Short mmCIF file of C-alpha atoms in Angstrom, two decimals:
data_model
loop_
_atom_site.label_atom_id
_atom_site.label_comp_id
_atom_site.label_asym_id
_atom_site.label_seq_id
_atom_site.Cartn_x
_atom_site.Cartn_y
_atom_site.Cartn_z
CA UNK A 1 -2.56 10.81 -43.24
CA UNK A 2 -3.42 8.13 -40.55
CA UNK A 3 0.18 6.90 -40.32
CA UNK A 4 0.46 10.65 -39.51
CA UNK A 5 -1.92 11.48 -37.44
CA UNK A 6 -0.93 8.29 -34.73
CA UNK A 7 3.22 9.45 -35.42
CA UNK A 8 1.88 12.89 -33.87
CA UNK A 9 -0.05 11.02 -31.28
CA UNK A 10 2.69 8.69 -29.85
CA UNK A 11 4.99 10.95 -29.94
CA UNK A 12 2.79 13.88 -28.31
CA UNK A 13 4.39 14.60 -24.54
CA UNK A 14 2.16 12.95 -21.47
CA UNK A 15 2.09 14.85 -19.00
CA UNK A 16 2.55 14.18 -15.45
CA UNK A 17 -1.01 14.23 -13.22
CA UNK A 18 0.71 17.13 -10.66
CA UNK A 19 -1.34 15.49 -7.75
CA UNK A 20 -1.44 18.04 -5.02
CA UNK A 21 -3.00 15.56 -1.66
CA UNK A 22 -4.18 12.50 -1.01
CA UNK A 23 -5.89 9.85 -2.89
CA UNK A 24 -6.90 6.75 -2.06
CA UNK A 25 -6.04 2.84 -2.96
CA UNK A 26 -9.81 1.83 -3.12
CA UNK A 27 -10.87 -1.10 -1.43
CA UNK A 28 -12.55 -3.53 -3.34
CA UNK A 29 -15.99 -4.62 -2.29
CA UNK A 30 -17.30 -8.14 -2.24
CA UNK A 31 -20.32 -10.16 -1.69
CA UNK A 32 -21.24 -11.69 1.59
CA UNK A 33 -19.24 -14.95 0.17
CA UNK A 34 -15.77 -12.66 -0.74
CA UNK A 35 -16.80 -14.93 -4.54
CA UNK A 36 -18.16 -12.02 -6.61
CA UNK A 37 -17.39 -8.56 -6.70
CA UNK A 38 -20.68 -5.87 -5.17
CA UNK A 39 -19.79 -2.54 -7.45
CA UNK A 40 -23.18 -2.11 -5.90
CA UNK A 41 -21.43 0.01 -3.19
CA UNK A 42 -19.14 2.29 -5.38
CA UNK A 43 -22.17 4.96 -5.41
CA UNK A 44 -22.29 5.32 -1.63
CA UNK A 45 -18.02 4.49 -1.25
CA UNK A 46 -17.92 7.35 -4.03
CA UNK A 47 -19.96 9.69 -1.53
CA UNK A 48 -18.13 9.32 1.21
CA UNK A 49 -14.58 10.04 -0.60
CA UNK A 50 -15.92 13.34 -1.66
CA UNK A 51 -17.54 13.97 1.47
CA UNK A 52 -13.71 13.71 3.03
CA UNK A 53 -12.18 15.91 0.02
CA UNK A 54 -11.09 12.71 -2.90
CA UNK A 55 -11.45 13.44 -5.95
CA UNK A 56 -9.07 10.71 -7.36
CA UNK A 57 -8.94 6.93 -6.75
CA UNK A 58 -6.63 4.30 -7.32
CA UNK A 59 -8.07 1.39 -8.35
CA UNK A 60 -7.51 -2.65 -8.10
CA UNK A 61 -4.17 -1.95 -6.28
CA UNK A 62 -2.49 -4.04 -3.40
CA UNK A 63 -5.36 -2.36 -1.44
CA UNK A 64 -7.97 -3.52 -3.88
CA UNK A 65 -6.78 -7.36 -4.17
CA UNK A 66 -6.24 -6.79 -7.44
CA UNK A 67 -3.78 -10.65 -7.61
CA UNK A 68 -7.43 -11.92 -6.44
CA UNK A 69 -8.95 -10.55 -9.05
CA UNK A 70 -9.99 -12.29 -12.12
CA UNK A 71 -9.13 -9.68 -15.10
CA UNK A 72 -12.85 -9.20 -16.34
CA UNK A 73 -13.55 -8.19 -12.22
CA UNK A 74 -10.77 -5.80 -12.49
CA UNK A 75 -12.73 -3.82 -15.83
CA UNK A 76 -15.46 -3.95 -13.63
CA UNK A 77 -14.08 -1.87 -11.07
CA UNK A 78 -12.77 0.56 -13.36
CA UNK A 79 -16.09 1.04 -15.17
CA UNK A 80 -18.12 0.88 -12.20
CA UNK A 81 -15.38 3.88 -10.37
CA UNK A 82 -15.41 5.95 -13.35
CA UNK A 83 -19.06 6.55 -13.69
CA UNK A 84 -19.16 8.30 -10.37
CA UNK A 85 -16.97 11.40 -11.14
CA UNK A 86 -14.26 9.95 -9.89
CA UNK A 87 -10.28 10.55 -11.37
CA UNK A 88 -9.85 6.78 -11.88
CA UNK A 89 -6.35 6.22 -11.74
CA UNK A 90 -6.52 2.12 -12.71
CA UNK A 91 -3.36 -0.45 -11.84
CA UNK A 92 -2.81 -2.90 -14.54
CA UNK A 93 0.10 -4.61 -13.12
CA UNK A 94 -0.57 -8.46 -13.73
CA UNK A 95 1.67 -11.78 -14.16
CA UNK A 96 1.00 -11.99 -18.29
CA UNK A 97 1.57 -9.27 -20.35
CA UNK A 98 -1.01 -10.06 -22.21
CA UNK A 99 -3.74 -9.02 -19.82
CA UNK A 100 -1.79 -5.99 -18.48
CA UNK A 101 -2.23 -4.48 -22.08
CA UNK A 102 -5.73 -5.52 -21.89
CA UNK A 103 -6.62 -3.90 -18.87
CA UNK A 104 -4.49 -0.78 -20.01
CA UNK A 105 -6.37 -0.73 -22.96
CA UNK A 106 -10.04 -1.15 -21.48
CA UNK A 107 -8.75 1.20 -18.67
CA UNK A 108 -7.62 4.38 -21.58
CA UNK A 109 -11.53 3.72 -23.41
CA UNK A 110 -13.57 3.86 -19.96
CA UNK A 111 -12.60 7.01 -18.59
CA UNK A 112 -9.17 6.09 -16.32
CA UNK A 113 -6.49 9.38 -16.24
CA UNK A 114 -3.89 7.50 -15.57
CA UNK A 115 -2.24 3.87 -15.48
CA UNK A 116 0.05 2.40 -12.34
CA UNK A 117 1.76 -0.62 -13.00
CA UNK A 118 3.24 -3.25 -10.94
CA UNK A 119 6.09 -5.94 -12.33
CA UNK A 120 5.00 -9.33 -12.59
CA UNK A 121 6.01 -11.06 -9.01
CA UNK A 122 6.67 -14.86 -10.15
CA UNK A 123 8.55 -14.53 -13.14
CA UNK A 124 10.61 -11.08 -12.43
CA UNK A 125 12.43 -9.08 -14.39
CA UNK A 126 16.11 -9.78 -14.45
CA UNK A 127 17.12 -5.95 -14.32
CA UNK A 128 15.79 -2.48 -15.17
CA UNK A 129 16.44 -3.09 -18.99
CA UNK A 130 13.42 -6.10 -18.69
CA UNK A 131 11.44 -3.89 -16.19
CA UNK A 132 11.25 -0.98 -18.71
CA UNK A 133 11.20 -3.18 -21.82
CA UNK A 134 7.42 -4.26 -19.83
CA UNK A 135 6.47 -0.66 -19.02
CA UNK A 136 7.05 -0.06 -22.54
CA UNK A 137 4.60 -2.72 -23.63
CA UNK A 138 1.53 -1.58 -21.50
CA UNK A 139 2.52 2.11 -22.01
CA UNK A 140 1.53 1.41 -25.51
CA UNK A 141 -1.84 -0.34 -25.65
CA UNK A 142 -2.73 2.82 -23.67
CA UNK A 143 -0.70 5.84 -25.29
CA UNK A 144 -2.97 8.48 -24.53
CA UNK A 145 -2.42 7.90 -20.39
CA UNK A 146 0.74 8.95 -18.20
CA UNK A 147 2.13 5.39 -16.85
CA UNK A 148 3.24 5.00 -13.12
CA UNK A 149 5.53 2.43 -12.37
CA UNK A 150 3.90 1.19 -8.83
CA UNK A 151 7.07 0.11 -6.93
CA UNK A 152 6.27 -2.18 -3.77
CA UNK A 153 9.22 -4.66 -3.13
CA UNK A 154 7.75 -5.69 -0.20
CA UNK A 155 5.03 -7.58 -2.54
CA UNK A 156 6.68 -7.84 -5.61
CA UNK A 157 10.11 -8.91 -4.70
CA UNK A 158 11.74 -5.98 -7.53
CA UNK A 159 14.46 -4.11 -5.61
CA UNK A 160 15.78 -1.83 -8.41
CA UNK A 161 16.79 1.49 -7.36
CA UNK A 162 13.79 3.71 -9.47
CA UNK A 163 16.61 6.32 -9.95
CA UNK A 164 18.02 3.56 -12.11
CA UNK A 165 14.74 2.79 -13.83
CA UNK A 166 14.12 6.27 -14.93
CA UNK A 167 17.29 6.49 -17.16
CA UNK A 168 16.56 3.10 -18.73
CA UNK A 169 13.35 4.00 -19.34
CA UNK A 170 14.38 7.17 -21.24
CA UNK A 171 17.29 5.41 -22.74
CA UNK A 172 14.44 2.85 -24.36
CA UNK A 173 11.97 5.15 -24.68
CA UNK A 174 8.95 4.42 -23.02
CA UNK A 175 6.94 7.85 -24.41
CA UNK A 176 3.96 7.61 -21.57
CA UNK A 177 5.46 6.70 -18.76
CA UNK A 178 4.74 9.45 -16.01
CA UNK A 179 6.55 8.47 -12.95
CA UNK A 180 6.79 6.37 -9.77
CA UNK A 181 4.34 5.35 -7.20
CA UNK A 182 6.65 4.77 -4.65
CA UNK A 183 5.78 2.00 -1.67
CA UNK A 184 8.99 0.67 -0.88
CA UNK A 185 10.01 3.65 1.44
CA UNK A 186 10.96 0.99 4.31
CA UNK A 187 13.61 -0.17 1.91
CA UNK A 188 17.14 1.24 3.51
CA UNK A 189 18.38 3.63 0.51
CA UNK A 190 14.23 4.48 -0.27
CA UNK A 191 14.03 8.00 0.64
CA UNK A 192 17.57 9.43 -0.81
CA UNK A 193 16.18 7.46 -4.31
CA UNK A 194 12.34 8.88 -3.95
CA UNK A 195 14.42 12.90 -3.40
CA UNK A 196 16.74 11.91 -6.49
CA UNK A 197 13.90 10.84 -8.24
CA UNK A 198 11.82 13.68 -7.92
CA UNK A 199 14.64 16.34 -8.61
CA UNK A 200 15.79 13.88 -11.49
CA UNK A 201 15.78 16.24 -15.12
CA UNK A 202 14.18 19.05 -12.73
CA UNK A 203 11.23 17.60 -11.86
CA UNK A 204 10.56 15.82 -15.21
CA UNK A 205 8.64 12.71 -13.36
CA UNK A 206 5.99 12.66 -10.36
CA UNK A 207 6.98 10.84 -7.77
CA UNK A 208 4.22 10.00 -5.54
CA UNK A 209 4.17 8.80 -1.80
CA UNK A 210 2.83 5.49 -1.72
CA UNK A 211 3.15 4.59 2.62
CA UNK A 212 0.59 6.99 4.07
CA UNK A 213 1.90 6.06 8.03
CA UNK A 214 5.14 7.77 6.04
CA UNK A 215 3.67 10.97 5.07
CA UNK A 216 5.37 13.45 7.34
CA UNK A 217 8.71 11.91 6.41
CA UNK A 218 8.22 12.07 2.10
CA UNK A 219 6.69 16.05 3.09
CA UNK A 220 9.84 16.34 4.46
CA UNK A 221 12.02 15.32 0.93
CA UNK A 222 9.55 16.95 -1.37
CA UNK A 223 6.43 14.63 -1.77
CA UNK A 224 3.01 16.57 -3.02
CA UNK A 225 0.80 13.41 -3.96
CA UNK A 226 -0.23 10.25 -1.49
CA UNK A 227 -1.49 6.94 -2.29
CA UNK A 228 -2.55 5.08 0.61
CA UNK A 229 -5.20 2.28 2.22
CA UNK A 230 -6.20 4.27 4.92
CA UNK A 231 -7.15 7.57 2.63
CA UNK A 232 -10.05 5.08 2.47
CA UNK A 233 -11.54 6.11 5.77
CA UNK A 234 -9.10 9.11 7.02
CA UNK A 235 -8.20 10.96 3.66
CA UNK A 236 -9.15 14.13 5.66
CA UNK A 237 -7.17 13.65 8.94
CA UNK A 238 -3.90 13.54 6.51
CA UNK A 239 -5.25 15.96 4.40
CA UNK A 240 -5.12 18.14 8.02
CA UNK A 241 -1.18 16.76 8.65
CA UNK A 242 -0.09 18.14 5.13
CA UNK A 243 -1.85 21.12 5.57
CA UNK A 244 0.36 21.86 8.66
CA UNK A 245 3.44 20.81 7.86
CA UNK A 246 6.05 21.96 8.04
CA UNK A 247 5.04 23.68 11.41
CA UNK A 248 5.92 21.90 14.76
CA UNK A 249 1.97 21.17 15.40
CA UNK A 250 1.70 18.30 12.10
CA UNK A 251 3.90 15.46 14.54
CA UNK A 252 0.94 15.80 16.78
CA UNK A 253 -1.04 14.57 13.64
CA UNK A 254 1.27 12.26 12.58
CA UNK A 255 1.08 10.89 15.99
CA UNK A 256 -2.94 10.06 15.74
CA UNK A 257 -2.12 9.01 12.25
CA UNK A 258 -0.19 6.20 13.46
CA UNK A 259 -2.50 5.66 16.40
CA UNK A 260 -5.56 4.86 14.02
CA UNK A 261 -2.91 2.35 12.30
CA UNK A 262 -2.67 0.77 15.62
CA UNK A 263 -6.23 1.17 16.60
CA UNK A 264 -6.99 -0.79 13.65
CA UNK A 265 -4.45 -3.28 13.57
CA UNK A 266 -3.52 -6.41 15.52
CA UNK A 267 -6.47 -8.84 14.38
CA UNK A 268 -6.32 -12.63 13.64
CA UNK A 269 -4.04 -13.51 10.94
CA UNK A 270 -5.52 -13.71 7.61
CA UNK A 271 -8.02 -10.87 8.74
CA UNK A 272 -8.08 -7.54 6.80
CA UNK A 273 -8.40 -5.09 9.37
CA UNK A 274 -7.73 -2.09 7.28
CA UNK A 275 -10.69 -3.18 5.14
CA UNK A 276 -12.87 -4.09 8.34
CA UNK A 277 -13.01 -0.42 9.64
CA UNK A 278 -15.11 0.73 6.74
CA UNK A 279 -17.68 -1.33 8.80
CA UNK A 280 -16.80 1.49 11.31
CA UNK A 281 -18.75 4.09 8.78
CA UNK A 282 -21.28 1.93 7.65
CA UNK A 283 -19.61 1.09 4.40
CA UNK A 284 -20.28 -2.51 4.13
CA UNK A 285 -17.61 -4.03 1.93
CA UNK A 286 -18.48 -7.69 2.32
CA UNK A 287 -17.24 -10.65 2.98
CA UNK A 288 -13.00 -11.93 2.71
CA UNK A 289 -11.98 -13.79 -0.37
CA UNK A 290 -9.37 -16.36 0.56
CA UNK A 291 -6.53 -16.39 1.43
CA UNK A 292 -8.24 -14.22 3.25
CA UNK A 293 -10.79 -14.58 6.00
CA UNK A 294 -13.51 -12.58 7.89
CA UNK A 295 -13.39 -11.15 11.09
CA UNK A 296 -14.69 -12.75 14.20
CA UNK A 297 -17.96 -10.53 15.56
CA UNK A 298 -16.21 -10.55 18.65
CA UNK A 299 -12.98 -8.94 16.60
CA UNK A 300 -15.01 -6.33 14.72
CA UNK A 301 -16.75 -4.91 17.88
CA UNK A 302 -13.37 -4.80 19.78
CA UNK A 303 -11.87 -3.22 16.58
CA UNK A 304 -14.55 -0.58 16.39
CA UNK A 305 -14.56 0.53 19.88
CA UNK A 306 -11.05 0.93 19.53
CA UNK A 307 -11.90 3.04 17.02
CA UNK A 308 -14.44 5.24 18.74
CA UNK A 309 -12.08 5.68 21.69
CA UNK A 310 -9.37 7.40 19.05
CA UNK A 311 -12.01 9.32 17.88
CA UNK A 312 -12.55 10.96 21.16
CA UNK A 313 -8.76 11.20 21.66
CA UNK A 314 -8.06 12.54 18.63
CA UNK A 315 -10.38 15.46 18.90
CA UNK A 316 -9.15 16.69 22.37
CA UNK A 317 -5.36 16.24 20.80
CA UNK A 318 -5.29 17.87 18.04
CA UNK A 319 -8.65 19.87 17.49
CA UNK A 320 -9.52 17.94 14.96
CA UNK A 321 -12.50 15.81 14.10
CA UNK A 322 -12.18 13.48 11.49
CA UNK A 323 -14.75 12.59 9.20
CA UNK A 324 -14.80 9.12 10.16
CA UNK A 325 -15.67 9.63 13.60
CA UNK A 326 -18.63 12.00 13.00
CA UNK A 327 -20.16 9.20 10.10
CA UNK A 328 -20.00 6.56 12.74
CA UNK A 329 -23.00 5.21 14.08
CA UNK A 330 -20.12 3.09 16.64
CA UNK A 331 -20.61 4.12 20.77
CA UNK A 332 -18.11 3.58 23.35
#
């Protein structure tokens, strides 16, 4: 009866999430040091995601330093997400396999709906055949949870075309995997793979923008769910430029989309200004853990009033007053 009963169970169908909006790639906060991790914050962090419109997260990505992170920290986050309400989607991705079934595991029996996965980036897979053969693997110390493969060849080094991946992975049978987060839109053939993907088997797979400062273009092949670093702060402002596309008025969105990008950008090397403007709305996420390094207090006060003077633009551009900007305690 028990052999049974878990025959039924791996090969029951898993269903794709159907996220409809953004979500973000959770940063991951630290002590003052950057050497432990302050889940401390994820009440308040949780609070102001809902307060912009989140209701999932995706956690311990590139986003979340999750390379940085030790594998117990990463269990941590997961736990410490999921007890807020929160859809935790939880990436697993790791350099042993070992520890990506662990967190896989720990991720399906604390409350995650969903699994991405990254490829290991030192020792890579040779070709799609490995790639899937490791999806495989994960998928199934988690069965009960669709499985994302999180593509980002700009970190990982894995160039495969996921068109290709998709086949292999139903040729080998991989029974949870769900679909592809897909980062590596600056990649030259990216966006006619992402629209093959998503009309692959009609539909079959969710394919799920993973560049948010490329949201207009994936609206424009057929993308429904974002994963991005700056849903963080702005999940509502892009929530605004998919609500009005495709009409003429969402460039003017997409333009103060990219403006915040700037606004935020262009600190010292090493610095993590995309995590440094949740100081912005008095979310304190602590200090850099190396190779990493804080801000200057000279940086983060430029940086802010950068921000503030966006704010101000953005409102008189496109009617529109983000979230962000009314939190902020920041003056010009």
């Amino acid at each position: 009866m028990r052999v049974c009963l878990a025959a039924a169970l791996s090969a029951a169908a898993i269903e794709p999430l159907r996220i409809k909006g953004v979500l973000p790639a959770v940063f991951t906060p630290f002590s003052d040091d950057g050497q432990s991790l302050n889940t401390e914050v994820v009440p308040k962090f949780a609070q102001y995601l809902n307060a912009t419109g989140v209701q999932y997260v995706f956690v311990a990505g590139t986003t979340g330093e999750s390379l940085s992170l030790t594998t117990a920290e990463r269990m941590a986050l997961t736990e410490a997400w999921a007890k807020q309400g929160m859809k935790v989607i939880t990436h697993v991705g790791a350099e042993s396999l070992l520890d990506a079934k662990a967190l896989a595991s720990h991720a399906q029996a604390n409350g995650a709906v969903a699994l991405g996965c990254m490829s290991p980036v030192f020792f890579k897979p040779a070709n799609v055949t490995m790639l899937a053969k490791w999806l495989k693997e994960v998928g199934a110390a988690a069965p009960r949870l669709p499985l994302y493969y999180y593509h980002i060849p700009s970190m990982t080094g894995v160039e495969f075309m996921m068109l290709d991946l998709i086949k292999e992975v139903e040729k080998i049978g991989v029974p949870s995997f769900a679909g592809v987060k897909y980062t590596g839109l600056y990649e030259p053939r990216a966006f006619m793979d992402f629209e093959q993907c998503a009309e692959y088997a009609g539909g079959k797979y969710e394919i799920l923008c993973g560049r948010e400062e490329m949201s207009a273009q994936a609206l424009a092949v057929g993308a429904q769910g974002f994963i991005g670093s700056q849903f963080n702060f702005a999940a509502d402002l892009y929530e605004e430029l998919i609500r009005r596309f495709p009409t003429q008025d969402y460039l003017a969105v997409q333009d103060q989309a990219l403006a915040l990008l700037n606004a935020w950008g262009g600190g010292s090397t090493g610095v993590n200004g995309n995590k440094q403007v949740m100081d912005f709305v008095n979310l304190d996420m602590g200090g850099a853990r190396l190779p990493s390094v804080d801000a200057s207090k000279a940086e983060v006060a430029a940086q802010q009033q950068r921000i503030r003077a966006w704010c101000e633009e953005t409102k008189k551009a496109i009617n529109f007053e983000p979230y962000m900007c009314k939190q902020s305690t920041v003056v010009v």
